[in-house]
mmCIF file of C-alpha atoms and ligand atoms in Angstrom:
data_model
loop_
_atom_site.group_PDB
_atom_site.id
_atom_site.type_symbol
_atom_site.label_atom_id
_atom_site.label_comp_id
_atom_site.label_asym_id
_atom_site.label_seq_id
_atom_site.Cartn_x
_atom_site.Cartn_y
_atom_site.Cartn_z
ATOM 1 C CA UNK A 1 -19.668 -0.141 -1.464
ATOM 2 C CA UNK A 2 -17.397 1.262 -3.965
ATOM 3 C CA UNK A 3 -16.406 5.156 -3.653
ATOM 4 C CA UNK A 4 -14.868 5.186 -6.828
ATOM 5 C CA UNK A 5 -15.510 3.311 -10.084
ATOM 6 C CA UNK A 6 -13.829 3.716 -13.488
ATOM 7 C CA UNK A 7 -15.443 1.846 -16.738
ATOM 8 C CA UNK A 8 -14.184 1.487 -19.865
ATOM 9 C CA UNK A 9 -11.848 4.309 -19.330
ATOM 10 C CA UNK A 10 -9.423 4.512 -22.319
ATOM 11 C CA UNK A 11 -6.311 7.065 -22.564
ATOM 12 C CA UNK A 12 -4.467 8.477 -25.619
ATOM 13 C CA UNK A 13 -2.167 10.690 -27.453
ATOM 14 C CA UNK A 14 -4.411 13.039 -29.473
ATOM 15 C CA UNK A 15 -1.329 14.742 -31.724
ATOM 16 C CA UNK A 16 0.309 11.006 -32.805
ATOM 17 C CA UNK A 17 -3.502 8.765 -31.779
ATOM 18 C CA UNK A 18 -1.525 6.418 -29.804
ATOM 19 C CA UNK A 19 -3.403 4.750 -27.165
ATOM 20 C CA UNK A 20 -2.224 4.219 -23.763
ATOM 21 C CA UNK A 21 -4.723 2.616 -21.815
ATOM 22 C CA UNK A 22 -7.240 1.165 -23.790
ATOM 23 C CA UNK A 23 -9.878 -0.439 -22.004
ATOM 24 C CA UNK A 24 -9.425 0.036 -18.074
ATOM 25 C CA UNK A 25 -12.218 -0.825 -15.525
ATOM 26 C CA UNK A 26 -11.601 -0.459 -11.904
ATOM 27 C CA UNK A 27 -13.001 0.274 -8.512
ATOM 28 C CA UNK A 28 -11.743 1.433 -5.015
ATOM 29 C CA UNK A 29 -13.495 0.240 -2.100
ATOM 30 C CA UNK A 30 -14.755 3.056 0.129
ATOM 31 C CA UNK A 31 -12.063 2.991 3.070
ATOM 32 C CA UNK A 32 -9.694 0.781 1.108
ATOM 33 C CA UNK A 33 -6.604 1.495 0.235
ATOM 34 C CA UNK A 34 -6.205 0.150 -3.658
ATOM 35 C CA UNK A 35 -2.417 0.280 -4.338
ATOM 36 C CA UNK A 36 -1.608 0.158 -8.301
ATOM 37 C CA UNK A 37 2.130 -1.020 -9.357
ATOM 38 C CA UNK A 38 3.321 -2.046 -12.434
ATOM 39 C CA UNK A 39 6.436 -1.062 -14.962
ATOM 40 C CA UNK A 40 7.153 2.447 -16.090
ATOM 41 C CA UNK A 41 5.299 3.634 -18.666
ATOM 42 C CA UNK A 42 2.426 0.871 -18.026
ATOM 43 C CA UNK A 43 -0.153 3.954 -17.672
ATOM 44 C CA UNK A 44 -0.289 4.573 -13.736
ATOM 45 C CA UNK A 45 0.295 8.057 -13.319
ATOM 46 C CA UNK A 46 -2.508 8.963 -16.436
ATOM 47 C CA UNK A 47 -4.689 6.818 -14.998
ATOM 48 C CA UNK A 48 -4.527 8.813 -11.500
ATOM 49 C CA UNK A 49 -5.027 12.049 -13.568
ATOM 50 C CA UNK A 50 -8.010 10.943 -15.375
ATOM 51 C CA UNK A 51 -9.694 10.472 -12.559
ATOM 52 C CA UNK A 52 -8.497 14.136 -11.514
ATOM 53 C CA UNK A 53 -8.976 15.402 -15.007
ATOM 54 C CA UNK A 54 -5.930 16.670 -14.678
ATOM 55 C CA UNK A 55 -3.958 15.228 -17.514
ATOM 56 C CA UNK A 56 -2.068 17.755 -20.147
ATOM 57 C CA UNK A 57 -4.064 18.975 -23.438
ATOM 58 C CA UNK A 58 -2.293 16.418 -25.281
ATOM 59 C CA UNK A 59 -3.982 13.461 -23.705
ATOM 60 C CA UNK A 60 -7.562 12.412 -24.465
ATOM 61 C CA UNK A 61 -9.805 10.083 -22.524
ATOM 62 C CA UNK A 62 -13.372 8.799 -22.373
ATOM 63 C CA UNK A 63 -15.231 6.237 -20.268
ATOM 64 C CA UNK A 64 -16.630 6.883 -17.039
ATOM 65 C CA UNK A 65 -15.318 7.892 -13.481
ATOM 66 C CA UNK A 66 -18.157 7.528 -11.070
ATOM 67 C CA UNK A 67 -17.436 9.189 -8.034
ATOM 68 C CA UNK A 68 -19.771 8.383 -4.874
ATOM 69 C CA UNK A 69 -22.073 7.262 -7.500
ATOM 70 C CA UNK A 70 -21.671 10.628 -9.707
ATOM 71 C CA UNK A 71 -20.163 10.528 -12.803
ATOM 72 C CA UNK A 72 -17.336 12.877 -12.728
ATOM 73 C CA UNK A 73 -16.727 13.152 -16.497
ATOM 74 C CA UNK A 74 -20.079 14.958 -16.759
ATOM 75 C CA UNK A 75 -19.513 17.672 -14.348
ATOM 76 C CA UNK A 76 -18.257 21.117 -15.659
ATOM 77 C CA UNK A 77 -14.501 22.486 -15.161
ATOM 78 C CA UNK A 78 -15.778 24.754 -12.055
ATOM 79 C CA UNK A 79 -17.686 21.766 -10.575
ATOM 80 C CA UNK A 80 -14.634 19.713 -11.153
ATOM 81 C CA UNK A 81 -12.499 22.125 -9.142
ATOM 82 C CA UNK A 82 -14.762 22.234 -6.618
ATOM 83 C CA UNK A 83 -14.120 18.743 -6.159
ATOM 84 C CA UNK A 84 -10.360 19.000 -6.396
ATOM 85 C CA UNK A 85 -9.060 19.027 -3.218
ATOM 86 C CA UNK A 86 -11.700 19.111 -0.947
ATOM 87 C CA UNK A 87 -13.507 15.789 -2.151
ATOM 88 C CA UNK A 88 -10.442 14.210 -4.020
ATOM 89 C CA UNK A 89 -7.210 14.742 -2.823
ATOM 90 C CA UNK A 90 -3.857 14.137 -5.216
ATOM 91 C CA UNK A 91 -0.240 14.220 -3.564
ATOM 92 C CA UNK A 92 2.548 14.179 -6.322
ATOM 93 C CA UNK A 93 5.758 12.355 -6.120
ATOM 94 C CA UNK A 94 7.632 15.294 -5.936
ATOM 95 C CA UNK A 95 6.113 18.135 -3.568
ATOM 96 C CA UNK A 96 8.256 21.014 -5.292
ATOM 97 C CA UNK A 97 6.254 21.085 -7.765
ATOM 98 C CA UNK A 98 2.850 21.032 -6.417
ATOM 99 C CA UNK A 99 4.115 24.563 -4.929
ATOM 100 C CA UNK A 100 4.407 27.952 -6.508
ATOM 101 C CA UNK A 101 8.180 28.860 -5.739
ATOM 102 C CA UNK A 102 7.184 32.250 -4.949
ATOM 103 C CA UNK A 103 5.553 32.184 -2.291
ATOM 104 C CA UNK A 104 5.580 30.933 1.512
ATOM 105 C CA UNK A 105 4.055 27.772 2.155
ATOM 106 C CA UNK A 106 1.548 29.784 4.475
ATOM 107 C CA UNK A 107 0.194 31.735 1.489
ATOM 108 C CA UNK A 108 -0.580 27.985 -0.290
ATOM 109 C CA UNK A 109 -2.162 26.933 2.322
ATOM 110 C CA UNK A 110 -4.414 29.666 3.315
ATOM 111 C CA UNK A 111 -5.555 30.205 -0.348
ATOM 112 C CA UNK A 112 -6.574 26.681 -0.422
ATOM 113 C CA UNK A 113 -8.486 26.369 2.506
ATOM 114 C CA UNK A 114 -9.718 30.276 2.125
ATOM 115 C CA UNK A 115 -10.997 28.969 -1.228
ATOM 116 C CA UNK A 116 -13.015 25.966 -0.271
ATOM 117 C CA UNK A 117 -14.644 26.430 3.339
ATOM 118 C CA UNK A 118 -14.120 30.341 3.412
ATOM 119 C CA UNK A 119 -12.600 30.376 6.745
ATOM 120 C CA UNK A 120 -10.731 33.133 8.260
ATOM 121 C CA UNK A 121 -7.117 33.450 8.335
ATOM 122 C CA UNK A 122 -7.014 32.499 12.281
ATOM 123 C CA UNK A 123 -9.264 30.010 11.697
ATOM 124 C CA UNK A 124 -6.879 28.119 8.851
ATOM 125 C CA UNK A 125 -3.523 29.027 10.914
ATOM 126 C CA UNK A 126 -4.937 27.078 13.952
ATOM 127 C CA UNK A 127 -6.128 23.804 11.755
ATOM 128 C CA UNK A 128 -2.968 24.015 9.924
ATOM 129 C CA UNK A 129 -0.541 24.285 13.444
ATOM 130 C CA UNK A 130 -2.795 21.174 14.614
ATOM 131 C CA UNK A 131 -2.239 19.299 11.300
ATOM 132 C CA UNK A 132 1.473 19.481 11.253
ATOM 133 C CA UNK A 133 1.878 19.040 14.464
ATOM 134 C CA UNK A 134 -0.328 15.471 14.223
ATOM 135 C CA UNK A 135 2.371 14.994 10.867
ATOM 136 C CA UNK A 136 5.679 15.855 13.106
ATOM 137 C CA UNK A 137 6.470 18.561 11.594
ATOM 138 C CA UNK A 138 8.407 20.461 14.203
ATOM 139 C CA UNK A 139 7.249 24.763 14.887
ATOM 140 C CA UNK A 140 4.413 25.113 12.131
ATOM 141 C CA UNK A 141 4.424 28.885 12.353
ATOM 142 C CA UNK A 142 8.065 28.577 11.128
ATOM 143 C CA UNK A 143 7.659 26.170 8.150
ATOM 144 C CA UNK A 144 4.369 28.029 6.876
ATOM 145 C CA UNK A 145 6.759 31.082 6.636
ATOM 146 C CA UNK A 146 8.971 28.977 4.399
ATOM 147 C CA UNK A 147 9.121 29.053 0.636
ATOM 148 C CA UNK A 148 9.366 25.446 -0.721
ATOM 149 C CA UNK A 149 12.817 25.318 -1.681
ATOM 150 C CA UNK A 150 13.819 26.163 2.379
ATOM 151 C CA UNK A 151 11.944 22.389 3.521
ATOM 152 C CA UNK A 152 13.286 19.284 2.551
ATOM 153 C CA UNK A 153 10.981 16.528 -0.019
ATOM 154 C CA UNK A 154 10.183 14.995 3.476
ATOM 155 C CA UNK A 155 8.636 17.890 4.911
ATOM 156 C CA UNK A 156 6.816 19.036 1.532
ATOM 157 C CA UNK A 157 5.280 15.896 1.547
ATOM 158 C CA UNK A 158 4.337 16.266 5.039
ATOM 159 C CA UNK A 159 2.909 19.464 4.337
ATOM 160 C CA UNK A 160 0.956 18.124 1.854
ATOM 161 C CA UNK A 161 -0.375 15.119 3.916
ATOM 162 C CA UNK A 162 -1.189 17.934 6.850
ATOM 163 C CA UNK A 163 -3.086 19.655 4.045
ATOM 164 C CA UNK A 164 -5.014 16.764 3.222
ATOM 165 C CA UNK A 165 -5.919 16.098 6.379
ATOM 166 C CA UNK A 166 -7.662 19.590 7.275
ATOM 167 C CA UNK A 167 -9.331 19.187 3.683
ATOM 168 C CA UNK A 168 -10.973 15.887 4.695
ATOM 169 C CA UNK A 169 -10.977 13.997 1.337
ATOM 170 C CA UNK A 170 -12.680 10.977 0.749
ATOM 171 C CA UNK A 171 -10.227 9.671 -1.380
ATOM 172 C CA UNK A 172 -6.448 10.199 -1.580
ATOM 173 C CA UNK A 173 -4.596 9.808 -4.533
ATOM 174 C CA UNK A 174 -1.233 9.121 -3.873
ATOM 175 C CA UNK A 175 1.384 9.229 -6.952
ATOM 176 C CA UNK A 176 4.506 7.627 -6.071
ATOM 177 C CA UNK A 177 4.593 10.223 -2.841
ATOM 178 C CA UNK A 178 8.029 8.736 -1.346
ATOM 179 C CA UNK A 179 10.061 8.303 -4.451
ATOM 180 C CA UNK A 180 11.389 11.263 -4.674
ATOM 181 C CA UNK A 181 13.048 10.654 -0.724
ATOM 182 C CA UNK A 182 15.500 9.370 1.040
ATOM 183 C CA UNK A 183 14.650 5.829 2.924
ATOM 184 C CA UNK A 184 14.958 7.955 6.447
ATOM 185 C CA UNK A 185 12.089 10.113 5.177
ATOM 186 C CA UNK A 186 9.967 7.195 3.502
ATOM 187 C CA UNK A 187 9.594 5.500 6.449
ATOM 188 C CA UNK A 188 8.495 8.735 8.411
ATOM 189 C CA UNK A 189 6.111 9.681 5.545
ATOM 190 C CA UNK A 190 4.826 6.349 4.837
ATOM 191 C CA UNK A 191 3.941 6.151 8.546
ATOM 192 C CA UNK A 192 1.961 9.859 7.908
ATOM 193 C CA UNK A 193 0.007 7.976 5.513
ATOM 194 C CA UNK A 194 -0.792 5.248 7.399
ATOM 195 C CA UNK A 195 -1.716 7.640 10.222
ATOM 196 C CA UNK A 196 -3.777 9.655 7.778
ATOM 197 C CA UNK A 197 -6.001 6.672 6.697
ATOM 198 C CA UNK A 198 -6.327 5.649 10.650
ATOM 199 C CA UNK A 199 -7.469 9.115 11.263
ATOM 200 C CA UNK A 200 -9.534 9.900 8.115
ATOM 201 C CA UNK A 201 -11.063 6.661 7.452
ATOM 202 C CA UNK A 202 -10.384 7.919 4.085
ATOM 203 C CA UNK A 203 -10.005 5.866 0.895
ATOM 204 C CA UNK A 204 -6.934 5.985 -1.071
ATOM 205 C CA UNK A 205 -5.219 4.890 -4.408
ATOM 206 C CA UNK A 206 -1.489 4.339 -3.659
ATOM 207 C CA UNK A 207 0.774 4.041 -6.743
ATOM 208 C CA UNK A 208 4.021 2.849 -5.550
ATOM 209 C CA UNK A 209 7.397 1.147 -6.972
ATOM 210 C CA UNK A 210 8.162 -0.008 -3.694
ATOM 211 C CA UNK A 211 6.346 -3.305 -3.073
ATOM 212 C CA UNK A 212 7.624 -3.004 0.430
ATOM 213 C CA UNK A 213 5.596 0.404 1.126
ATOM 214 C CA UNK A 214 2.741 -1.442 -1.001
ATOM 215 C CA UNK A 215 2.471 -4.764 1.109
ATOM 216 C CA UNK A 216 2.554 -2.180 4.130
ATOM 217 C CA UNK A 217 0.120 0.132 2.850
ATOM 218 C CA UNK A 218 -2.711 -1.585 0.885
ATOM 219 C CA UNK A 219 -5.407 -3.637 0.895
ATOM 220 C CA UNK A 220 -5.891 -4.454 -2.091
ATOM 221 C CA UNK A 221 -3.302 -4.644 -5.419
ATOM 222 C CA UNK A 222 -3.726 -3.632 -9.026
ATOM 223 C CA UNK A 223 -1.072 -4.776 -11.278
ATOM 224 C CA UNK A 224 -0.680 -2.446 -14.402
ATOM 225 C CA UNK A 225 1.233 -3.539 -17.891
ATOM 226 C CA UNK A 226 1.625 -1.549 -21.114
ATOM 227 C CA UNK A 227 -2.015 0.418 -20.031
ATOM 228 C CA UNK A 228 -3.668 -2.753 -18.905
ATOM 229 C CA UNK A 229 -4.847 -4.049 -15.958
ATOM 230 C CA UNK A 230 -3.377 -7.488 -15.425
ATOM 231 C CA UNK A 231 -4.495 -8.309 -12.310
ATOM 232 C CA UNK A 232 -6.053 -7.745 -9.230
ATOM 233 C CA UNK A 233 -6.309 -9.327 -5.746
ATOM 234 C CA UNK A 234 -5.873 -8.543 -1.926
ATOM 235 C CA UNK A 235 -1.902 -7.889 -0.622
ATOM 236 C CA UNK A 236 -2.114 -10.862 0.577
ATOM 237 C CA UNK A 237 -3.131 -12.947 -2.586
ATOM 238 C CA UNK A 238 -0.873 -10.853 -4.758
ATOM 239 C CA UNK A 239 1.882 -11.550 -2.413
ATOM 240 C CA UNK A 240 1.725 -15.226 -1.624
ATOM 241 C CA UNK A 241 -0.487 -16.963 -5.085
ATOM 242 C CA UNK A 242 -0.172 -14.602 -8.063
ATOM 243 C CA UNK A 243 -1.515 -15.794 -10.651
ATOM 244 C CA UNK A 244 -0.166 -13.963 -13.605
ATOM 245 C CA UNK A 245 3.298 -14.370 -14.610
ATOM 246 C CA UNK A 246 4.105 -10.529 -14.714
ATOM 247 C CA UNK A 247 3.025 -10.435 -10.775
ATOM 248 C CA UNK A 248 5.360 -13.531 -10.224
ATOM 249 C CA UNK A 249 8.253 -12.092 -11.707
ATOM 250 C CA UNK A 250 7.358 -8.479 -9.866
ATOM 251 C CA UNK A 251 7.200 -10.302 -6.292
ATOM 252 C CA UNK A 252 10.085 -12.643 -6.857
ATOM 253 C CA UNK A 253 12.236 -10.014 -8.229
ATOM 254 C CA UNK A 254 11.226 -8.160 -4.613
ATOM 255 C CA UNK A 255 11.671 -11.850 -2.941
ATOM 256 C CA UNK A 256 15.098 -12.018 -4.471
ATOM 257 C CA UNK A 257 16.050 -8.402 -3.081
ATOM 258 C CA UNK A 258 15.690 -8.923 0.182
ATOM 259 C CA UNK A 259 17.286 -12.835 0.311
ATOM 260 C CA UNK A 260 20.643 -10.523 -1.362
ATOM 261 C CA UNK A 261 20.422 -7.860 1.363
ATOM 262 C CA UNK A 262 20.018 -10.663 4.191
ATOM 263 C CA UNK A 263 22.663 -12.364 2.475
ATOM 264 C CA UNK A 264 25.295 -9.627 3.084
ATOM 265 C CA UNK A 265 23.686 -8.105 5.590
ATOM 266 C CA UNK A 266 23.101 -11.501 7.778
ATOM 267 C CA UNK A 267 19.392 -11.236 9.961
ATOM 268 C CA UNK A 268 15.894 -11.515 8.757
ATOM 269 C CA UNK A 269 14.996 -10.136 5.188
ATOM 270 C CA UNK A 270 12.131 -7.555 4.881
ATOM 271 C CA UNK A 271 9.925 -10.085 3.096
ATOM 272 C CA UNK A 272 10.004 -12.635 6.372
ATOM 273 C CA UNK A 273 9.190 -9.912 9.252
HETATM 274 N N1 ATP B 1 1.776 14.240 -21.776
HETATM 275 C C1 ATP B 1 2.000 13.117 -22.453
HETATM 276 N N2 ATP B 1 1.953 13.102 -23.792
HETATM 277 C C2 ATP B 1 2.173 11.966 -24.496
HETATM 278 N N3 ATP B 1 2.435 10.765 -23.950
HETATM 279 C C3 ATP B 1 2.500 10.715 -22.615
HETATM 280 C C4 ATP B 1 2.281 11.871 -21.786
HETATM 281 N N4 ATP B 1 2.405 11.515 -20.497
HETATM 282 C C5 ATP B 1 2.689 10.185 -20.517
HETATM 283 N N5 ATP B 1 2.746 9.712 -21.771
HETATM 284 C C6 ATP B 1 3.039 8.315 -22.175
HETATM 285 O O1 ATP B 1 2.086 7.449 -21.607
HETATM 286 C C7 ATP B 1 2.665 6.262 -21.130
HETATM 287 C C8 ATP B 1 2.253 6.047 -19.698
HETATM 288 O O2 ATP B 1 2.787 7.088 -18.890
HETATM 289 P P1 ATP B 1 2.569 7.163 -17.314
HETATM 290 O O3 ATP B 1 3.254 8.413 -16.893
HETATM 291 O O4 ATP B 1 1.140 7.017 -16.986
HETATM 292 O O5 ATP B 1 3.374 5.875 -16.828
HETATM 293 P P2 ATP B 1 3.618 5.361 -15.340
HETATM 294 O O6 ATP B 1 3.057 3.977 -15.267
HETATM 295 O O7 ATP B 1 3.118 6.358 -14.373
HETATM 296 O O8 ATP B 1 5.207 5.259 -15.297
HETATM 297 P P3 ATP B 1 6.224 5.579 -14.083
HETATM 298 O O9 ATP B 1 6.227 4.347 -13.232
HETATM 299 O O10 ATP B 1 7.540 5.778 -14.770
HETATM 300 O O11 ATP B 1 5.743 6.804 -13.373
HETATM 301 C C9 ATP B 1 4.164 6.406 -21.321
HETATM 302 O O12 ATP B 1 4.509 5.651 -22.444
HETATM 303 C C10 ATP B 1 4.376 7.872 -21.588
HETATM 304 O O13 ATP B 1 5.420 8.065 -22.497
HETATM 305 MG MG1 MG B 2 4.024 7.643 -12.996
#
């Protein structure tokens, strides 16, 4: 069964009319993990805010999202926000910014959670402490007293992924959620997503430069070029018998990475583990 479905969904610039994904049909399995990759600018990041509806004024699009079987460009803006969050989950590459510099983390979280199950302060400080804590982020209390600038990308993420898993989401939509980090931090939040998935069951659209992160992360691989989908297979196919050339030359170019770092590094490259 499919959680979520998008038909015919087509993207553009309403001021200049240029379209940016044209005809795009895709589906997420429920408890699958789709990852999408492709080249800048090949339409990933709209895509993931369609779905969302979150995508600036500027930007147009039609088609269908069907969500758990409801289609999700019929519903209102209120019953859209309702959804936000609590039903579909987005983590940005850059936590910063998903975070009003103003206030404490605390004050984010408790808003959110205040807003969509109407629990009680004590109620969202102890589900919170348990989340990061289950994320490794070290004395909750402390970093929910923080304003965003005081934690590091690593831990906003974390905070985020802690957040996501008190909201119980059935999808996750992950925009490039490591980018913005150093490789120490990757690893550690990669492995919160992993967790998160383990623990949730949840479904999840990872888009990802790293084809390392993706071959660890997802089941199943959609490969994205100027706003079209040009194709789609498990990890495993898309990693060992690509078909399309754009695929080949993504995957060698990884291939040819790691055979340089082995190279001067001597030991096993990434690709062979
Ligand atoms: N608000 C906007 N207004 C007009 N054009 C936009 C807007 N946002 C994105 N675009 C254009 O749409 C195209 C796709 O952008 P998108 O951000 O989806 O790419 P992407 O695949 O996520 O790239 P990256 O890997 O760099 O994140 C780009 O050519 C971009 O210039
Ligand atoms: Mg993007």
């Amino acid at each position: 069964m499919n959680i979520l479905e998008a038909a015919n969904l087509k993207i553009w610039d309403n001021r200049t009319g240029k379209v940016i994904v044209p005809n795009s049909s895709f589906h997420v399995k429920q408890g699958s993990c789709l990852a999408i990759v492709g080249e800048s600018g090949s339409g990933k990041s709209l895509t993931c805010r369609a779905i969302m509806r979150l995508n600036k004024a500027g930007i147009s699009q039609s088609g269908d999202i069907l969500f758990n079987g409801m289609n999700l460009t019929e519903l209102s803006e209120k019953e859209m926000r309702r959804k936000r969050g609590k039903q579909l989950c987005m983590i940005l590459q850059n936590g910063m910014r998903a975070f009003d510099p103003s206030c404490v983390i605390g004050v984010h979280l408790k808003e959110t959670l205040a807003w969509h199950f109407g629990w009680s302060r004590e109620e969202i400080t102890a589900k919170m402490k348990h989340a990061m804590a289950s994320v490794m982020l070290k004395d909750p209390v402390s970093v929910m007293n923080m304003y965003p600038h005081q934690l590091s990308g690593g831990m906003l993420q974390r905070v985020m992924i802690a957040l996501a898993i008190v909201l119980e989401p059935d999808i996750v939509i992950a925009d490039e959620p490591t980018t913005a980090l150093d490789t120490i931090s990757q690893f550690e939040v990669v492995e919160q997503f992993i967790r998160l998935r383990e623990k949730m069951g949840c479904s999840m659209i990872f888009v990802s430069h790293d084809l390392g992160i993706v071959q660890k992360m997802a089941d199943e691989v959609q490969v994205m070029k100027d706003g079209e989908i040009v194709e789609r297979g498990t990890t495993r196919a898309i990693f060992s018998d690509a078909q399309h050339e754009y695929t080949r030359y993504l995957v060698s170019t990884k291939l040819a990475l790691n055979h340089h770092f082995k190279k001067i590094m001597g030991g096993v490259s990434v690709a062979e583990r």
